[in-house]
Amino acid sequence: NAGVMQNPRHLVRRRGQEARLRCSPMKGHSHVYWYRQLPEEGLKFMVYLQKENIIDESGMPKERFSAEFPKEGPSILRIQQVVRGDSAAYFCASSPGLTTGELFFGEGSRLTVL
Amino acid sequence: TQLLEQSPQFLSIQEGENLTVYCNSSSVFSSLQWYRQEPGEGPVLLVTVVTGGEVKKLKRLTFQFGDARKDSSLHITAAQPGDTGLYLCAGVYNQGGKLIFGQGTELSVKP
């Protein structure tokens, strides 16, 4: 029974390029969450999505960042025109329904911006 | 702004010692979770507490939820090197809302 799958695990981009991070939730889970983590810090909430809907995007930067969770396929976190400050680990989590706080996390995608 | 304050941020102890990690907020949680994260991996859920005053035990780990549901503690008895990791408290303030994390406690248990 596959868990939350994230890819790529590691991504290197130069300043100004685009980064696309993908997340396939656990089977049967229709809610996806994206978090960002800097070294030795906790996880910062970015966005909460349900299939084809953004439920809460209060943690998303206003520019360059977008997220989607289409009817078919994985959730995508897209960062346009990356800057060095975007370097971080991005974690995706899923749940079967409304948040109870019990989330299942992927292993993360580590973005390095040169 | 809903904030989760976790303390201490770093903790280095010897094998066999006991320790307590604290998680505090000025707001009431509908539920609170403790997660553990190892380097290069995602957080893994340890426990959920929902009822004020609730105490849950997981082997040598004891989790307590404050009566007012604004704070929680994690106590580890006789720590072992395998307990080393980042411990994160997290809470949901409104049922169905987003999960907010504290900044974490980096625990190092030396043999």
Coordinates of N, CA and C in Angstrom, one line a residue, chain A residues 30-31 33 48 50 55 95-103, chain B residues 95-97:
Chain A
S30 N -8.2 12.4 -0.6 CA -8.6 13.4 -1.5 C -8.2 14.8 -1.1
H31 N -7.4 14.9 0.0 CA -7.0 16.2 0.6 C -5.4 16.2 0.6
Y33 N -1.9 18.6 1.3 CA -1.3 19.8 2.0 C 0.2 19.9 1.5
Y48 N -3.6 24.1 1.2 CA -4.4 22.9 1.4 C -5.4 22.8 0.3
Q50 N -8.2 20.3 -2.1 CA -9.0 19.1 -2.3 C -9.0 19.0 -3.8
I55 N -8.5 24.9 -0.8 CA -9.3 25.1 0.4 C -8.7 26.3 1.2
S95 N -4.6 13.4 3.5 CA -5.6 12.9 4.5 C -6.8 12.5 3.7
P96 N -7.6 11.5 4.3 CA -8.8 11.1 3.6 C -9.9 12.0 3.5
G97 N -9.9 13.0 4.5 CA -11.0 14.0 4.5 C -10.6 15.2 5.2
L98 N -11.6 15.9 5.8 CA -11.3 17.2 6.5 C -10.2 16.9 7.6
T99 N -9.4 18.0 7.8 CA -8.3 17.8 8.7 C -8.7 17.5 10.1
T100 N -8.1 16.4 10.6 CA -8.2 16.1 12.0 C -6.8 16.3 12.6
G101 N -5.8 16.7 11.8 CA -4.5 16.8 12.2 C -3.6 15.6 11.9
E102 N -4.2 14.5 11.6 CA -3.5 13.3 11.3 C -3.2 13.2 9.8
L103 N -2.0 13.6 9.5 CA -1.6 13.7 8.1 C -0.5 12.6 7.9
Chain B
Q95 N -11.9 22.7 13.5 CA -12.1 21.4 12.9 C -12.2 21.6 11.3
G96 N -11.4 20.8 10.6 CA -11.3 20.9 9.2 C -10.4 22.0 8.6
G97 N -9.7 22.7 9.5 CA -8.8 23.7 9.1 C -7.4 23.2 9.0

